[in-house]
Amino acid sequence: MALEKLTFNIQPLSNDLNEALKFEINHKTKPLGSLGQLERIAYQLGRIQQSVQLRLSKPTVVLVGADHGICAQGVSPCPQELTWQQMKNFAKKGGGIGLFANLYKLDMLTIDAGVDYHFSKEDKVEDYKIRNGSRDFSIEPAMTTVECRQAMENGAAIVSKLYNKGCNVIAFGEMGIGNTSPASVLMSQLCNIPLDACVGAGSGLDATGIQHKLKVLNAAISKHGTFEDPFHTLACYGGLEIATICGGILKAAELKMLYINDGFIITSALLVAHAMYPEVLDYTIFSHQSNEGGHKHMISYMKGEPILNLDLRLGEGTGAAMAYPIIQGAVEMMNKMTTFTQANVTDTTKKGITVL
């Protein structure tokens, strides 16, 4: 029996409030368009929330971890036990994402989607494990379609639970040694970009290591081929954390939450989500462009506008966390900055060029 397709009800953004939002932003006491991207962020969030009064509630970073069978082919210079060690660290609010989530007052969850390790209750890593790591996709598909669907359902369930607790803005982070390999293949397949433009150093490969990684991944694609359905592309070449995050992104859009996208691995999950439901981009803000070579091509493919460009390549959701205060600034501008009428200042909106 064929696997029933997982569906989401993602609505395109309404245009009903567009002119009211533009009027409100353009009539703040400033030259027209002078707050640039901040104005576009406020406008997008206003369209998502269908209100000229914006609200960010219980912002949360969901850190999802899993291991990857493709590591058996020597595509990463790092030992695989770093995955579980870092997951424990993150659950204690350690690492880069723990630091920035605490600094910017973001809630944080640590999720095991498929780490090759048994966590105890004391580790405070939430159990959504499908299996102990994906399979080696140079030999066989990384996941069965049943496993891939279950991972996506898990991601959707995690987001629904947060939404029901009052969260309306979400980001994802990831942890999984070797996960730039599935992300690179997903990028190549979904963006129709040659694989050599998608493969980078990951967590520290030298030039010889990058060439070996490219050879392994090319051989995997030659073995399995290309799929018309993005879901089957994800199942064959993806990872358990990537599938979980993909399901979470789609559910966030269905629930009309603001989704803050992070780096290379997370964007591979967004690429799959976008291939399934292009409307997901209406709910997406790109936090940054990372220093991982392929990331700028991913963003360009989806016509995204990153907020930051700081040469980051850490992942973990750190870029999304760093961009959050700027999104807060856009909300404060919309809600609290005086208008020409309120401040009794001469209206200059007939001069200049709007950025909306």
Short mmCIF file of C-alpha atoms in Angstrom, two decimals:
data_model
loop_
_atom_site.label_atom_id
_atom_site.label_comp_id
_atom_site.label_asym_id
_atom_site.label_seq_id
_atom_site.Cartn_x
_atom_site.Cartn_y
_atom_site.Cartn_z
CA MET A 1 0.00 0.00 0.00
CA ALA A 2 1.33 3.44 -0.98
CA LEU A 3 2.31 5.78 1.84
CA GLU A 4 -0.32 8.48 2.34
CA LYS A 5 1.06 11.92 1.50
CA LEU A 6 1.71 14.25 4.42
CA THR A 7 -0.19 17.49 3.80
CA PHE A 8 -0.18 20.99 5.29
CA ASN A 9 -2.70 23.79 4.85
CA ILE A 10 -0.41 26.75 4.15
CA GLN A 11 -2.25 29.86 3.06
CA PRO A 12 -0.67 32.61 0.94
CA LEU A 13 -0.50 35.90 2.81
CA SER A 14 -3.57 38.10 2.51
CA ASN A 15 -3.26 41.46 0.76
CA ASP A 16 -6.13 42.98 2.75
CA LEU A 17 -3.93 45.04 5.05
CA ASN A 18 -1.11 45.86 2.63
CA GLU A 19 -1.96 49.53 2.11
CA ALA A 20 -2.64 50.17 5.79
CA LEU A 21 0.72 48.63 6.70
CA LYS A 22 2.55 50.67 4.08
CA PHE A 23 0.82 53.86 5.26
CA GLU A 24 1.76 53.17 8.89
CA ILE A 25 5.43 52.45 8.10
CA ASN A 26 5.85 55.27 5.59
CA HIS A 27 4.32 57.87 7.93
CA LYS A 28 6.79 57.31 10.77
CA THR A 29 8.89 60.40 11.48
CA LYS A 30 11.75 59.58 9.10
CA PRO A 31 12.67 60.03 5.45
CA LEU A 32 10.73 57.62 3.26
CA GLY A 33 12.38 54.19 3.23
CA SER A 34 15.27 55.27 5.45
CA LEU A 35 15.01 52.25 7.78
CA GLY A 36 15.47 49.97 4.81
CA GLN A 37 15.21 46.25 5.53
CA LEU A 38 13.79 46.94 8.98
CA GLU A 39 10.71 48.36 7.24
CA ARG A 40 10.39 45.26 5.04
CA ILE A 41 10.60 42.99 8.08
CA ALA A 42 7.82 44.94 9.82
CA TYR A 43 5.71 44.86 6.66
CA GLN A 44 6.13 41.09 6.26
CA LEU A 45 5.31 40.42 9.90
CA GLY A 46 2.26 42.70 9.64
CA ARG A 47 1.05 40.69 6.66
CA ILE A 48 1.60 37.42 8.56
CA GLN A 49 -0.25 38.66 11.64
CA GLN A 50 -2.75 40.80 9.70
CA SER A 51 -2.29 43.68 12.11
CA VAL A 52 -0.54 47.05 12.25
CA GLN A 53 0.27 46.27 15.89
CA LEU A 54 2.89 43.53 15.90
CA ARG A 55 3.63 40.95 18.56
CA LEU A 56 6.46 38.49 19.21
CA SER A 57 5.52 35.86 21.78
CA LYS A 58 7.68 33.19 23.43
CA PRO A 59 10.37 33.06 20.70
CA THR A 60 11.92 29.60 20.65
CA VAL A 61 14.93 27.89 19.07
CA VAL A 62 14.39 24.16 18.54
CA LEU A 63 17.77 22.39 18.35
CA VAL A 64 17.39 19.03 16.55
CA GLY A 65 20.17 16.45 16.46
CA ALA A 66 20.82 13.23 14.54
CA ASP A 67 23.71 11.13 13.27
CA HIS A 68 24.50 10.23 9.67
CA GLY A 69 25.52 6.88 8.21
CA ILE A 70 27.35 8.64 5.36
CA CYS A 71 30.10 9.46 7.89
CA ALA A 72 31.33 5.88 7.38
CA GLN A 73 32.70 7.11 4.03
CA GLY A 74 35.04 9.67 5.62
CA VAL A 75 33.12 12.80 4.60
CA SER A 76 33.73 14.58 7.91
CA PRO A 77 36.97 15.18 9.82
CA CYS A 78 35.14 15.09 13.16
CA PRO A 79 34.40 12.04 15.33
CA GLN A 80 30.71 11.13 15.42
CA GLU A 81 30.53 11.14 19.22
CA LEU A 82 30.63 14.93 19.05
CA THR A 83 26.94 14.80 18.13
CA TRP A 84 25.76 13.34 21.44
CA GLN A 85 28.33 15.27 23.46
CA GLN A 86 27.19 18.57 22.00
CA MET A 87 23.52 17.63 22.42
CA LYS A 88 24.13 17.26 26.15
CA ASN A 89 25.98 20.56 26.13
CA PHE A 90 23.12 22.36 24.34
CA ALA A 91 20.53 20.92 26.70
CA LYS A 92 22.45 22.61 29.53
CA LYS A 93 22.33 25.90 27.55
CA GLY A 94 25.97 25.52 26.56
CA GLY A 95 27.67 26.09 23.22
CA GLY A 96 27.09 28.99 20.88
CA ILE A 97 23.33 28.63 20.70
CA GLY A 98 22.97 28.26 24.46
CA LEU A 99 24.91 31.48 24.94
CA PHE A 100 22.97 33.53 22.38
CA ALA A 101 19.57 32.10 23.29
CA ASN A 102 20.22 33.16 26.87
CA LEU A 103 21.58 36.57 25.84
CA TYR A 104 18.60 37.40 23.61
CA LYS A 105 16.01 35.76 25.88
CA LEU A 106 14.97 32.97 23.53
CA ASP A 107 13.48 29.75 24.83
CA MET A 108 15.27 26.61 23.70
CA LEU A 109 14.43 22.93 23.23
CA THR A 110 16.92 20.16 22.49
CA ILE A 111 15.45 17.31 20.42
CA ASP A 112 16.90 13.87 19.63
CA ALA A 113 15.62 12.92 16.16
CA GLY A 114 18.15 10.17 15.57
CA VAL A 115 21.35 10.44 17.60
CA ASP A 116 23.35 7.23 17.92
CA TYR A 117 23.31 7.43 21.71
CA HIS A 118 20.91 6.75 24.57
CA PHE A 119 20.21 9.91 26.56
CA SER A 120 19.03 9.69 30.15
CA LYS A 121 16.22 11.81 31.60
CA GLU A 122 18.86 13.83 33.41
CA ASP A 123 20.29 14.92 30.05
CA LYS A 124 17.08 16.90 29.34
CA VAL A 125 17.14 15.98 25.64
CA GLU A 126 13.61 15.35 24.41
CA ASP A 127 13.13 11.96 22.74
CA TYR A 128 11.77 11.98 19.18
CA LYS A 129 14.25 9.38 17.98
CA ILE A 130 13.29 7.45 14.84
CA ARG A 131 16.43 5.30 14.78
CA ASN A 132 20.09 5.59 15.77
CA GLY A 133 21.22 7.67 12.83
CA SER A 134 20.33 7.67 9.16
CA ARG A 135 21.67 4.96 6.87
CA ASP A 136 24.72 5.41 4.66
CA PHE A 137 23.12 6.84 1.52
CA SER A 138 26.16 5.94 -0.56
CA ILE A 139 24.84 2.37 -0.19
CA GLU A 140 21.09 2.67 0.47
CA PRO A 141 18.53 5.46 1.07
CA ALA A 142 19.17 7.44 4.25
CA MET A 143 15.61 6.82 5.46
CA THR A 144 12.65 4.73 4.46
CA THR A 145 9.67 6.80 3.38
CA VAL A 146 7.90 5.70 6.59
CA GLU A 147 10.80 6.98 8.72
CA CYS A 148 11.00 10.24 6.78
CA ARG A 149 7.30 10.87 7.13
CA GLN A 150 7.44 10.09 10.86
CA ALA A 151 10.31 12.53 11.32
CA MET A 152 8.32 15.24 9.54
CA GLU A 153 5.26 14.47 11.67
CA ASN A 154 7.44 14.73 14.79
CA GLY A 155 8.66 18.18 13.72
CA ALA A 156 5.08 19.29 13.12
CA ALA A 157 4.02 17.98 16.53
CA ILE A 158 6.85 19.81 18.29
CA VAL A 159 5.84 23.11 16.67
CA SER A 160 2.14 22.56 17.39
CA LYS A 161 2.93 22.00 21.05
CA LEU A 162 4.91 25.26 21.22
CA TYR A 163 2.19 27.16 19.37
CA ASN A 164 -0.42 25.91 21.84
CA LYS A 165 1.74 27.34 24.63
CA GLY A 166 1.71 30.79 23.04
CA CYS A 167 4.79 30.75 20.79
CA ASN A 168 4.40 32.68 17.51
CA VAL A 169 8.03 32.95 16.36
CA ILE A 170 10.33 29.98 15.88
CA ALA A 171 13.80 29.08 14.64
CA PHE A 172 15.59 25.77 14.28
CA GLY A 173 19.15 24.75 15.00
CA GLU A 174 20.83 21.46 14.20
CA MET A 175 23.57 19.14 15.39
CA GLY A 176 24.82 16.16 13.43
CA ILE A 177 28.38 15.33 12.43
CA GLY A 178 28.44 14.87 8.66
CA ASN A 179 25.21 16.73 7.98
CA THR A 180 26.71 19.07 5.37
CA SER A 181 26.80 16.01 3.07
CA PRO A 182 23.02 15.47 2.93
CA ALA A 183 22.48 19.23 2.86
CA SER A 184 24.80 19.56 -0.16
CA VAL A 185 23.02 16.82 -2.09
CA LEU A 186 19.59 18.25 -1.27
CA MET A 187 20.75 21.65 -2.46
CA SER A 188 22.12 20.24 -5.72
CA GLN A 189 19.01 18.20 -6.42
CA LEU A 190 16.42 20.83 -5.51
CA CYS A 191 18.18 23.91 -6.93
CA ASN A 192 19.54 22.10 -10.00
CA ILE A 193 23.05 23.31 -9.19
CA PRO A 194 26.16 21.19 -9.96
CA LEU A 195 27.27 19.31 -6.86
CA ASP A 196 30.77 20.78 -6.87
CA ALA A 197 29.22 24.23 -6.30
CA CYS A 198 27.34 22.85 -3.27
CA VAL A 199 30.07 20.93 -1.43
CA GLY A 200 32.29 22.76 1.02
CA ALA A 201 34.65 22.17 3.92
CA GLY A 202 31.91 21.50 6.45
CA SER A 203 33.51 21.33 9.88
CA GLY A 204 37.06 21.57 8.57
CA LEU A 205 37.94 19.41 5.55
CA ASP A 206 41.08 20.36 3.59
CA ALA A 207 41.13 20.46 -0.21
CA THR A 208 41.84 16.72 -0.47
CA GLY A 209 38.98 15.98 1.94
CA ILE A 210 36.56 18.14 -0.04
CA GLN A 211 37.43 16.26 -3.24
CA HIS A 212 36.87 12.93 -1.49
CA LYS A 213 33.53 14.13 -0.15
CA LEU A 214 32.52 15.27 -3.63
CA LYS A 215 33.48 11.88 -5.10
CA VAL A 216 31.42 10.00 -2.46
CA LEU A 217 28.36 12.19 -2.96
CA ASN A 218 28.54 12.05 -6.76
CA ALA A 219 28.71 8.27 -6.57
CA ALA A 220 25.62 8.23 -4.31
CA ILE A 221 23.66 10.35 -6.79
CA SER A 222 24.76 8.10 -9.65
CA LYS A 223 23.53 5.11 -7.68
CA HIS A 224 20.10 6.43 -6.62
CA GLY A 225 19.34 9.02 -9.28
CA THR A 226 17.06 12.05 -9.17
CA PHE A 227 13.49 12.11 -7.89
CA GLU A 228 10.65 14.31 -9.10
CA ASP A 229 9.04 14.31 -5.64
CA PRO A 230 10.97 16.38 -3.03
CA PHE A 231 9.75 14.04 -0.28
CA HIS A 232 11.53 11.09 -1.89
CA THR A 233 14.62 13.25 -2.42
CA LEU A 234 14.59 13.99 1.31
CA ALA A 235 14.11 10.34 2.26
CA CYS A 236 16.95 9.16 0.04
CA TYR A 237 19.57 11.84 0.66
CA GLY A 238 18.49 13.70 3.79
CA GLY A 239 18.84 13.18 7.51
CA LEU A 240 16.51 12.59 10.42
CA GLU A 241 17.10 16.05 11.86
CA ILE A 242 16.62 17.66 8.45
CA ALA A 243 13.31 15.83 7.94
CA THR A 244 12.14 16.75 11.44
CA ILE A 245 13.00 20.40 10.86
CA CYS A 246 11.30 20.36 7.44
CA GLY A 247 8.05 19.17 9.04
CA GLY A 248 8.41 21.82 11.74
CA ILE A 249 8.91 24.63 9.22
CA LEU A 250 5.81 23.59 7.29
CA LYS A 251 3.68 23.38 10.44
CA ALA A 252 4.91 26.83 11.56
CA ALA A 253 3.76 28.28 8.24
CA GLU A 254 0.42 26.49 8.50
CA LEU A 255 -0.06 28.07 11.94
CA LYS A 256 0.93 31.53 10.59
CA MET A 257 3.98 31.74 12.84
CA LEU A 258 7.07 33.75 11.94
CA TYR A 259 9.87 31.37 10.96
CA ILE A 260 13.48 32.64 11.25
CA ASN A 261 15.76 30.63 8.99
CA ASP A 262 19.36 29.84 9.99
CA GLY A 263 22.35 28.48 8.08
CA PHE A 264 23.31 25.88 5.48
CA ILE A 265 21.83 22.73 7.05
CA ILE A 266 18.60 24.39 8.15
CA THR A 267 18.23 25.98 4.72
CA SER A 268 18.41 22.53 3.11
CA ALA A 269 15.31 21.64 5.14
CA LEU A 270 13.68 24.88 3.99
CA LEU A 271 14.51 23.99 0.36
CA VAL A 272 12.55 20.76 0.74
CA ALA A 273 9.68 22.58 2.45
CA HIS A 274 9.70 25.19 -0.33
CA ALA A 275 9.67 22.50 -3.04
CA MET A 276 6.59 21.00 -1.37
CA TYR A 277 4.83 24.28 -0.52
CA PRO A 278 6.29 27.44 -2.11
CA GLU A 279 4.03 29.58 0.14
CA VAL A 280 6.27 28.69 3.09
CA LEU A 281 8.54 31.59 2.10
CA ASP A 282 5.78 34.08 2.96
CA TYR A 283 6.38 33.18 6.62
CA THR A 284 10.19 33.04 6.42
CA ILE A 285 12.80 35.62 7.37
CA PHE A 286 16.40 34.77 6.42
CA SER A 287 18.54 35.56 9.45
CA HIS A 288 21.93 35.52 7.75
CA GLN A 289 24.08 34.36 4.87
CA SER A 290 26.65 31.92 6.18
CA ASN A 291 30.26 31.39 5.15
CA GLU A 292 29.46 27.86 3.95
CA GLY A 293 29.92 28.31 0.19
CA GLY A 294 26.59 26.98 -1.03
CA HIS A 295 24.43 28.95 1.37
CA LYS A 296 24.34 32.13 -0.71
CA HIS A 297 23.17 30.08 -3.71
CA MET A 298 20.38 28.53 -1.63
CA ILE A 299 19.20 31.95 -0.50
CA SER A 300 19.44 33.35 -4.01
CA TYR A 301 17.41 30.42 -5.37
CA MET A 302 14.59 31.30 -2.97
CA LYS A 303 15.06 35.06 -3.53
CA GLY A 304 15.72 35.59 0.17
CA GLU A 305 17.09 38.72 1.82
CA PRO A 306 19.40 37.82 4.72
CA ILE A 307 19.57 40.23 7.64
CA LEU A 308 23.20 39.54 8.59
CA ASN A 309 26.42 38.57 6.83
CA LEU A 310 28.97 37.89 9.54
CA ASP A 311 30.93 34.99 7.97
CA LEU A 312 29.21 32.61 10.39
CA ARG A 313 29.38 28.86 9.75
CA LEU A 314 28.61 27.44 13.18
CA GLY A 315 25.00 26.42 12.63
CA GLU A 316 23.07 25.46 15.79
CA GLY A 317 20.56 28.26 15.14
CA THR A 318 23.13 30.89 16.15
CA GLY A 319 22.48 33.13 13.14
CA ALA A 320 18.75 33.11 13.82
CA ALA A 321 19.37 34.01 17.47
CA MET A 322 21.67 36.90 16.51
CA ALA A 323 19.14 38.29 14.05
CA TYR A 324 16.27 38.19 16.55
CA PRO A 325 17.04 41.57 18.20
CA ILE A 326 16.86 43.21 14.77
CA ILE A 327 13.42 41.68 14.23
CA GLN A 328 12.49 43.02 17.66
CA GLY A 329 13.66 46.43 16.47
CA ALA A 330 11.35 46.22 13.46
CA VAL A 331 8.44 45.41 15.77
CA GLU A 332 9.26 48.30 18.11
CA MET A 333 9.54 50.66 15.14
CA MET A 334 6.09 49.62 13.95
CA ASN A 335 4.44 49.74 17.36
CA LYS A 336 6.08 52.71 19.06
CA MET A 337 7.82 55.06 16.64
CA THR A 338 5.85 58.30 16.31
CA THR A 339 4.13 59.27 13.08
CA PHE A 340 4.23 62.72 11.50
CA THR A 341 0.71 63.38 12.78
CA GLN A 342 1.45 62.25 16.34
CA ALA A 343 4.63 64.33 16.56
CA ASN A 344 3.21 67.37 14.73
CA VAL A 345 6.07 67.14 12.21
CA THR A 346 5.75 68.13 8.55
CA ASP A 347 4.82 65.09 6.44
CA THR A 348 7.59 64.31 3.91
CA THR A 349 6.12 61.10 2.48
CA LYS A 350 5.64 62.66 -0.96
CA LYS A 351 9.43 62.88 -1.28
CA GLY A 352 11.79 59.95 -1.59
CA ILE A 353 11.34 56.31 -2.56
CA THR A 354 9.55 53.70 -0.47
CA VAL A 355 11.28 50.34 0.15
CA LEU A 356 7.97 48.48 0.45
#
